[in-house]
XYZ file of C-alpha atoms in Angstrom:
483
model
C -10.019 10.876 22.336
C -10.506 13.737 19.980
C -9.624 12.845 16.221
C -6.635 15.274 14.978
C -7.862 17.039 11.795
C -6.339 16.689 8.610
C -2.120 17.679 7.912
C -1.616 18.436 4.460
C 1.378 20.148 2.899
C 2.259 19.731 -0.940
C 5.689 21.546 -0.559
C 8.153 18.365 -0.763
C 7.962 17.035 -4.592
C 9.164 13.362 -5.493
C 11.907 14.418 -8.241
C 11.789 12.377 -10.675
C 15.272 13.099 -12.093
C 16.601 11.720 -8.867
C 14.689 8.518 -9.108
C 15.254 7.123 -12.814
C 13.256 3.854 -11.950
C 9.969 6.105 -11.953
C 10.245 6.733 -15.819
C 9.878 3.094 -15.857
C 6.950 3.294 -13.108
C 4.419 2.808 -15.849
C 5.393 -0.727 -17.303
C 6.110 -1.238 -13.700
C 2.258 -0.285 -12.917
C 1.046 -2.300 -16.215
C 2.625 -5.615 -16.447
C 0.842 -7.661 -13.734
C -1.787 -10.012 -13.459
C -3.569 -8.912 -16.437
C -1.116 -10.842 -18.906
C -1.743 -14.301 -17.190
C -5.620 -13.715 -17.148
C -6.348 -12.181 -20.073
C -4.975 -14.084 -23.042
C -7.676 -16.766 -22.902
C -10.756 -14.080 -22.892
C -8.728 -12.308 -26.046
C -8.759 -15.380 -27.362
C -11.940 -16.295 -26.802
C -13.579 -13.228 -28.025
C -11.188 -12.528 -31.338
C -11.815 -16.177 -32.625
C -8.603 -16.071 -34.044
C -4.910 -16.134 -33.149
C -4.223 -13.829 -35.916
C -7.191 -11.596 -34.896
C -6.112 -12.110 -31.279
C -2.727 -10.407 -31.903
C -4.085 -7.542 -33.313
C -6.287 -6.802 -30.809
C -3.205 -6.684 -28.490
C -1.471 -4.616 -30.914
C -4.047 -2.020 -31.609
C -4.705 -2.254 -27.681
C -1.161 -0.757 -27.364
C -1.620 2.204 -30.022
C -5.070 2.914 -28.486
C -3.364 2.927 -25.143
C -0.531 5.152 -26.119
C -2.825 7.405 -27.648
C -4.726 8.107 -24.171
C -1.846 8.355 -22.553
C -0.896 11.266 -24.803
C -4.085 13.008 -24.218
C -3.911 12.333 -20.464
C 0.059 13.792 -21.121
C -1.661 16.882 -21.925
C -4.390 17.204 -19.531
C -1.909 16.063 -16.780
C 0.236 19.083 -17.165
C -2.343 21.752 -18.283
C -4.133 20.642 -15.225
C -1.470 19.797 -12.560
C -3.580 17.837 -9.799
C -3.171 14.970 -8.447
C -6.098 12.288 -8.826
C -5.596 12.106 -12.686
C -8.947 11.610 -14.726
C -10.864 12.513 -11.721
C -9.773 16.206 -11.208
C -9.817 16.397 -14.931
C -13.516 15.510 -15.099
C -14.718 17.399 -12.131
C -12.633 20.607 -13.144
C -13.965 20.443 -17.158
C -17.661 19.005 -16.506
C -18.363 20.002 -12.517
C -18.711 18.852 -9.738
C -21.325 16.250 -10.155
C -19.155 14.706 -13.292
C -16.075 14.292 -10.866
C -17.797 12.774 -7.801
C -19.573 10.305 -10.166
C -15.819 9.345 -11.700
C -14.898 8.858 -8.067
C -17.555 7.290 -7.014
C -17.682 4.630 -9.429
C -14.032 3.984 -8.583
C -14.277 3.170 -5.281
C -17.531 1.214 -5.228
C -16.354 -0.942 -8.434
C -13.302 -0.485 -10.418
C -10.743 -1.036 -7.510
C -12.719 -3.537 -5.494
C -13.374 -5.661 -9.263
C -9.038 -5.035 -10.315
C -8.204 -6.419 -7.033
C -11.080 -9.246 -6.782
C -9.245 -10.503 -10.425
C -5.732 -9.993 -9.331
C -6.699 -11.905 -6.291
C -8.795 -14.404 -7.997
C -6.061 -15.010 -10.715
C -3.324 -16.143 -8.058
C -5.767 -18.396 -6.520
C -6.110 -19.883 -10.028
C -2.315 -20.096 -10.301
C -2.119 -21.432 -6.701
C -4.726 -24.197 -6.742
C -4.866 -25.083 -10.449
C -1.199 -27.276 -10.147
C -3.449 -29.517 -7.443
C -5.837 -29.890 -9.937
C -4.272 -31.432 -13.040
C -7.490 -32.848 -14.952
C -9.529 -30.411 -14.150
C -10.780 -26.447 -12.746
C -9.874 -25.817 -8.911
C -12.963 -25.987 -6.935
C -15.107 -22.191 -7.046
C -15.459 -21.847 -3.630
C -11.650 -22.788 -3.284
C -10.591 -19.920 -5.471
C -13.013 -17.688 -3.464
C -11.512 -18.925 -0.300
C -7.903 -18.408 -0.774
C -8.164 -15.198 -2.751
C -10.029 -13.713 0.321
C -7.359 -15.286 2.564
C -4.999 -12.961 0.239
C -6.797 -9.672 0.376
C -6.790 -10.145 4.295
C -3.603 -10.982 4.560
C -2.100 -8.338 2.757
C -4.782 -5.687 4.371
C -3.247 -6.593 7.648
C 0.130 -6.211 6.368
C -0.505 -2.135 4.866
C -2.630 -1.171 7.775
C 0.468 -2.230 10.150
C 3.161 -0.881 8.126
C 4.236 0.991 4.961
C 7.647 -0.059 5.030
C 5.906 -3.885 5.039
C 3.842 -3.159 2.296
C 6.683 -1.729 0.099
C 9.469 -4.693 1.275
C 6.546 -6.999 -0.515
C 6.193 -5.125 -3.133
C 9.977 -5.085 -4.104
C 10.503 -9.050 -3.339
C 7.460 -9.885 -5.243
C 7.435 -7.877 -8.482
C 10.573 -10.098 -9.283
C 8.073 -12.898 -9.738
C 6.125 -11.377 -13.036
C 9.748 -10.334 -14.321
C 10.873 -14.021 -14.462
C 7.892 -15.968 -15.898
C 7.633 -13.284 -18.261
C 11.176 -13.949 -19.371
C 10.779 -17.287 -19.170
C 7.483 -17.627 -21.228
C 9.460 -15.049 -23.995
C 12.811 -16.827 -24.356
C 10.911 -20.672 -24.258
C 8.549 -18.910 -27.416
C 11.880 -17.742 -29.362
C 13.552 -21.065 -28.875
C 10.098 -22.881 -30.231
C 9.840 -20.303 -33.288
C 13.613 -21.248 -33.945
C 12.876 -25.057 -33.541
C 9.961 -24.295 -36.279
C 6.896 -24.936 -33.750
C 5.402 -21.603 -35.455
C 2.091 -23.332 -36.964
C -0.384 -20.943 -35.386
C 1.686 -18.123 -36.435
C 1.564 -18.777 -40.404
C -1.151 -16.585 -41.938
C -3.164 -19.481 -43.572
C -3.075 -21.209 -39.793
C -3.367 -17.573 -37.971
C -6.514 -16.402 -39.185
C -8.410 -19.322 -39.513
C -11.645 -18.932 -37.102
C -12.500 -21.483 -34.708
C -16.005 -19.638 -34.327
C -17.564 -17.351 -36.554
C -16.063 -13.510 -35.958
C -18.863 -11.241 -34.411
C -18.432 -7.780 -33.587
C -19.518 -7.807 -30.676
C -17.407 -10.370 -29.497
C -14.706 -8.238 -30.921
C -15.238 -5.421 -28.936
C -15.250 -7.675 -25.374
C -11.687 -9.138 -26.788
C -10.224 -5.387 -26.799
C -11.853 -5.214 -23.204
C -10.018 -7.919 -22.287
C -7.251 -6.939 -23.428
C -7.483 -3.310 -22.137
C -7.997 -4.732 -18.802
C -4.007 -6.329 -19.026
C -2.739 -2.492 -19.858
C -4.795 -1.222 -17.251
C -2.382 1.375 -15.216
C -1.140 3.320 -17.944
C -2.353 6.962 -16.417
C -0.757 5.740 -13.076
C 1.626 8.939 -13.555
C -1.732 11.359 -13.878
C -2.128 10.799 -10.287
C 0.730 11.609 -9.202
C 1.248 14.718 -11.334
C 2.076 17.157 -8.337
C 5.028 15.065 -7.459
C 6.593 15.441 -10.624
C 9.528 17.872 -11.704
C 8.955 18.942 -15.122
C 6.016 16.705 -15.780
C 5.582 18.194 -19.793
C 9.289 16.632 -20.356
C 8.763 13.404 -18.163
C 5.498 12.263 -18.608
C 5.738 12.299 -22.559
C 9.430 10.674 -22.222
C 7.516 8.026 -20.051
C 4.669 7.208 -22.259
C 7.459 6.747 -25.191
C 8.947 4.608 -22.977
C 6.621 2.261 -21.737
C 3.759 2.162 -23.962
C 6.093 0.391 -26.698
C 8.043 -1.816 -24.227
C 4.517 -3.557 -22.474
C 2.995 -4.061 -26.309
C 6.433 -5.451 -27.388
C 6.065 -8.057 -24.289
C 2.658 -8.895 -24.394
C 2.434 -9.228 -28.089
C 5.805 -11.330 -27.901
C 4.231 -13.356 -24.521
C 1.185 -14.235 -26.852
C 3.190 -15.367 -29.077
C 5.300 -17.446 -27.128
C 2.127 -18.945 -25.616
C 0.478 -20.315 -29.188
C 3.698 -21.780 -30.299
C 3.345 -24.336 -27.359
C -0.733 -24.511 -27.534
C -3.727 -24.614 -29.721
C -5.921 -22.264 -29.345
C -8.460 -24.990 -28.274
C -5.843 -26.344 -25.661
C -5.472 -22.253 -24.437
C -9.346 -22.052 -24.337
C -9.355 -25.196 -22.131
C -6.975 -23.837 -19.429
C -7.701 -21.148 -16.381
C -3.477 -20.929 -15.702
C -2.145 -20.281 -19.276
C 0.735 -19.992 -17.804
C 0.750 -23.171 -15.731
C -0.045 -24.802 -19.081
C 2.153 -23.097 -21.312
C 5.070 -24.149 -18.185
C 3.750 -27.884 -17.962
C 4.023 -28.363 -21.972
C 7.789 -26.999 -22.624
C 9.570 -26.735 -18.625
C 8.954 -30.424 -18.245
C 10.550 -31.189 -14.478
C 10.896 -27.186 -13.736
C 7.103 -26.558 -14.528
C 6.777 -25.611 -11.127
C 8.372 -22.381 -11.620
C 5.730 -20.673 -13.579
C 2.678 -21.000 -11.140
C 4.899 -19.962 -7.951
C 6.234 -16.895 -10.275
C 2.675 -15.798 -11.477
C 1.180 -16.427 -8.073
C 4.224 -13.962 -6.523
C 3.456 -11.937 -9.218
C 0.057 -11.720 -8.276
C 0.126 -11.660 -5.097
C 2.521 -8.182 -5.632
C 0.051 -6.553 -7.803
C -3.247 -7.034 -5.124
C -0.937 -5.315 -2.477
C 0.184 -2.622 -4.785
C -3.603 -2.123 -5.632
C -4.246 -1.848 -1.977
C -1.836 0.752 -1.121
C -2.584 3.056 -4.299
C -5.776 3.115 -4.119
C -5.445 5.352 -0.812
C -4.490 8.243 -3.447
C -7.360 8.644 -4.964
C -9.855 8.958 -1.734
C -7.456 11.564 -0.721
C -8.412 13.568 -3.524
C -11.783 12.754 -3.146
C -11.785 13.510 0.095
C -9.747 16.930 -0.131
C -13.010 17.936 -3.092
C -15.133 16.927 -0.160
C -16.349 14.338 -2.248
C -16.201 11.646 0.405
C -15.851 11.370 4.143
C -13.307 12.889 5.700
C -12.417 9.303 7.315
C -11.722 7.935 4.317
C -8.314 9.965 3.673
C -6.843 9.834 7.217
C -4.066 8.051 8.225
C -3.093 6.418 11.597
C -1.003 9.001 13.536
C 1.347 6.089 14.696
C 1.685 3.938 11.840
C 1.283 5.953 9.054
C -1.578 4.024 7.142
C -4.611 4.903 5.519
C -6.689 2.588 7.661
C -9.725 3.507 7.282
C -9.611 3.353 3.327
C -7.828 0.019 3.175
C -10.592 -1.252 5.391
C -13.071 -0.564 3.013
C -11.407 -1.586 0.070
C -10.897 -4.639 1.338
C -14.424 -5.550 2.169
C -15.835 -3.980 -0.712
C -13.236 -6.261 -2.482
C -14.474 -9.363 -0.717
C -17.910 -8.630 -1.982
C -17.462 -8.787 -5.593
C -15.795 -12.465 -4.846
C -19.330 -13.434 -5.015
C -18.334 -14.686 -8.421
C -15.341 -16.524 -9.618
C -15.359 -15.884 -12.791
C -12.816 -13.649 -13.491
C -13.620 -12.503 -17.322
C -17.214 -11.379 -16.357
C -15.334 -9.162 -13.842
C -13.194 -7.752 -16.739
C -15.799 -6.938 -18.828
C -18.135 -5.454 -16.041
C -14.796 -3.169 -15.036
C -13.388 -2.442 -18.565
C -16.565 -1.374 -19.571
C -16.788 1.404 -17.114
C -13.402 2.254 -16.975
C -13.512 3.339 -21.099
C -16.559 5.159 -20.317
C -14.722 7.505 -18.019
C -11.553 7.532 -20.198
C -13.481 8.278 -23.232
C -15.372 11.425 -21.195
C -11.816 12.277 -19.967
C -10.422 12.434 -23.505
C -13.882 13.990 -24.845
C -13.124 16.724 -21.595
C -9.688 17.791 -23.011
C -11.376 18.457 -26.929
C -13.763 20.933 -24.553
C -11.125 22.080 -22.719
C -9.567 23.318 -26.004
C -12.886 25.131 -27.241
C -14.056 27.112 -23.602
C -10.126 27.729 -23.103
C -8.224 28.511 -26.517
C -5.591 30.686 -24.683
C -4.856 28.567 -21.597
C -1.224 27.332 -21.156
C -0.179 23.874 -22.432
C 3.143 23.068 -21.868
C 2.061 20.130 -24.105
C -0.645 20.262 -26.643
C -1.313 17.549 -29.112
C -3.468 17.514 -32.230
C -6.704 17.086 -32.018
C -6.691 14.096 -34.525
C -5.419 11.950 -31.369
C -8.322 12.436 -29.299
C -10.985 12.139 -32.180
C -9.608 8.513 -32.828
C -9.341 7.373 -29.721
C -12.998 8.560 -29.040
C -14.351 7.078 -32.377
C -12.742 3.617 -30.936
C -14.164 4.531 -27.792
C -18.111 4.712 -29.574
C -17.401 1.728 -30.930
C -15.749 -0.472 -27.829
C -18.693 0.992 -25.443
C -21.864 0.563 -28.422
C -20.956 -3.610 -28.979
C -19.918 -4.121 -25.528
C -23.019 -3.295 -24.334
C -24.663 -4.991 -27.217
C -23.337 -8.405 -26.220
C -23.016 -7.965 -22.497
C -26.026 -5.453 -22.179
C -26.421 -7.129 -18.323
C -22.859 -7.268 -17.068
C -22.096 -3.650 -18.707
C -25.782 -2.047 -17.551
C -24.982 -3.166 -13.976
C -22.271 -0.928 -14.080
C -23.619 1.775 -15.318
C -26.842 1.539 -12.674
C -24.094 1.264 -10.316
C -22.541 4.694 -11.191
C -26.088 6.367 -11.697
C -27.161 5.646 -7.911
C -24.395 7.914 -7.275
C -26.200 11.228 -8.603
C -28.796 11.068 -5.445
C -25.668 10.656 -3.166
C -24.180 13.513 -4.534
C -26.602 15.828 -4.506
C -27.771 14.365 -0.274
C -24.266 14.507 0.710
C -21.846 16.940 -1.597
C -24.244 19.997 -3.466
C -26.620 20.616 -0.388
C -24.360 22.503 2.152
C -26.640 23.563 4.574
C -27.353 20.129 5.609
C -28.288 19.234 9.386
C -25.679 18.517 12.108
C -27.364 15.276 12.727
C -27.276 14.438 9.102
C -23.418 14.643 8.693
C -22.702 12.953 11.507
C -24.742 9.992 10.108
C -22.732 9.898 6.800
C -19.963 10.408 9.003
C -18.614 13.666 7.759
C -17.636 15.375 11.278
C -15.727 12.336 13.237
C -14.682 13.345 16.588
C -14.701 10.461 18.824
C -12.924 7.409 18.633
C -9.841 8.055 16.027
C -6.514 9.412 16.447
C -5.663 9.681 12.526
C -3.446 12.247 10.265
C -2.376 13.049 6.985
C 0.741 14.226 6.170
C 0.759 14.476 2.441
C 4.803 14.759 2.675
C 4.898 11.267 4.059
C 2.640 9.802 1.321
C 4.499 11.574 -1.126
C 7.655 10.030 -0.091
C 6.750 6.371 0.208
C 5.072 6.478 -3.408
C 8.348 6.431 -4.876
C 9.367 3.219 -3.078
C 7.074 1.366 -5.584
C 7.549 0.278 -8.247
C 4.426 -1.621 -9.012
């Protein structure tokens, strides 16, 4: 059969005044996995639980101060496909394809691979009492996940958003719990690792270096905070709502996962948080006594939400990849029946099931935090040249220019001793994103290119799909998340 070309219309806008829970879309989009995982590697890195809780408090200011450069970017340059279209409109072409690029060959397939990896933990570790869950295990079940819940958004949208609503109720509740047990241990004085004296006495000896990998660790729990730069074309009034949103929920997530932190040292040492691959599990088995249970079925529902939600957002982004002509056309189509973006979730998914080559989770964080700050820092750097080639353009929002020089200075610094003590993990990734300059020169800049040439990198598909887009219907089933 001949494959129907692509149906796009961008007429029917998600209004965001008729959909309050989408102000609260971005705490939706942040608090996942990333607060079960990444404790321990904050931990591990800051050397300190005093030091430790300031790198998740300065992670939330740093965070909030992106988000207010991205505020301005999003509306001075209304696309959809956030930092990408920013880069590629501000550097070019080959800036933009290398943004998406990097994306879709590492930092989805590495977010889901953890997300998936920590509800295996959470899962299996409960059948393992005395000691880690079996590697191959982990690998095993996680994979069973990502196929699972492939199969379920390739059959059906309205599936993947039903599990999305009954399983984002499992973060909400072990969060709660883990918050109210920490206040009720603070008020029955178990606060020892919270007194200054106590706090910020090192159980190793503080190292930059190691500094800089806590704050990746930590960045990776806040990842999602530009989720509302993607979807800037939906919005009504974005340079009202997406300010009121990042005032929102930047302050709400650091206010839970500084308080969640807190909650989790007043029931552990440090040592005894180090030892453990489910904080949560342990933080449930010290102070929930018969109802322990409850915390490793809630994070592993939790969990299990946030890899589908990963799965059917990430199906944005090769649209507007694909609408550049940045990648292959198959890539953005959806089934003409069912409504699914096939084709990408395919790939995701096995791209996804690649990177479980390793089980070790905070390798994965750094090797994905690292190259998602060097694309937010070039975003950021992209709106201070914005301002110098275009004085005059409009900004319904325009910040000082003090905002983006601090977050970039933090930027130098998180990027400089990341790669210092991870010069491997973080140089993978950034050999990874160079190999995409010969693809985009092959397959994007040379446009008289031979028939038989696109047709190998699969840019005119004629045979063998019957697959549309209709941008409307995308539009319309983003709002049914909230992730």
């Amino acid at each position: 059969m001949v494959g129907i070309g692509i149906l796009v219309s961008n007429n029917c806008l998600c209004h965001m005044n008729n959909h309050p829970p989408l102000l609260l879309s971005i705490p939706g989009n942040i608090i996942g996995s990333g607060i079960f995982v990444s404790p321990k590697g904050v931990m591990e890195n800051a050397s300190s639980v005093g030091l430790a809780l300031i790198v998740w408090i300065v992670t939330g200011i740093i965070t909030a101060i992106g988000a207010l450069c991205y505020a301005e970017l999003g509306v001075t340059i209304p696309k959809s496909g956030g930092d990408y279209s920013y880069v590629k409109d501000i550097f070019g072409g080959l800036a933009g394809f290398l943004r998406l690029w990097i994306a879709v060959l590492v930092i989805y397939p590495t977010n889901q691979a953890v997300i998936a990896l920590t509800f295996s933990n959470y899962v299996l570790q409960p059948l393992f009492p005395t000691c880690f869950p079996p590697e191959n295990g982990l690998r095993l079940l996680a994979a069973v996940c990502l196929l699972l819940l492939t199969w379920v958004n390739c059959s059906s949208v309205r599936w993947a958003t039903r599990v999305q609503d009954i399983f984002t109720a499992g973060k909400l509740l072990a969060l709660a719990l883990i918050i109210i047990m920490g206040i009720v241990q603070i008020c029955k004085g178990e606060y020892f690792w919270l007194e200054p004296a106590n706090a910020f006495d090192p159980f190793q000896e503080y190292d930059v270096g190691l500094i800089a990998l806590a704050f990746l660790q930590g960045s990776f729990a806040y990842g999602g905070w530009n989720f509302l730069n993607y979807v800037t074309e939906e919005l009504v009034d974005p340079y009202v709502n997406l300010p009121r949103a990042i005032f929102i929920s930047i302050p709400l997530v650091t206010f839970v996962y500084v308080f969640a932190n807190i909650a989790y040292v007043t029931a552990m040492s440090p040592q005894e948080l180090l030892a453990s691959n489910a904080v949560a599990v342990t933080f449930g088995e010290k102070l929930l006594g018969v109802m322990s249970w409850i915390m490793p079925i809630s994070v592993a529902l939790s969990t299990f939400g946030g890899v589908n939600g990963s799965l059917f957002t990430s199906s944005r982004l090769f649209f507007a990849g694909a609408r550049e002509g940045h990648l292959p056309s198959l890539l953005a189509m959806i089934h003409v029946k069912r409504c699914t973006p096939i084709p990408a979730l395919l790939f995701t998914c096995l791209s996804t099931l690649l990177m479980l080559c390793t089980s070790d989770m905070y390798t994965l964080i750094n090797y994905v935090g690292f190259i998602n700050y060097l694309f937010y820092g070039v975003t950021v750097a992209g709106q201070i040249v914005l301002r110098i080639k275009a004085p005059d353009m409009h900004r319904p929002i325009r910040i000082s220019l003090v905002w983006p020089v601090i977050y970039l200075l933090f930027w130098a610094f998180l990027l400089i001793f990341s790669l210092y003590s991870e010069p491997i993990v973080c140089g993978l990734g950034m050999a990874i994103m160079l190999t995409g300059v010969p693809v985009y020169f092959l397959g994007v800049y040379w446009d008289n290119k031979p028939e038989c040439f696109n047709s190998f990198v699969g840019k005119s598909i004629k045979n063998n799909f019957v697959f549309t887009i209709n941008w409307n219907f995308l539009q319309m089933n983003s709002t049914l998340f909230n992730l």
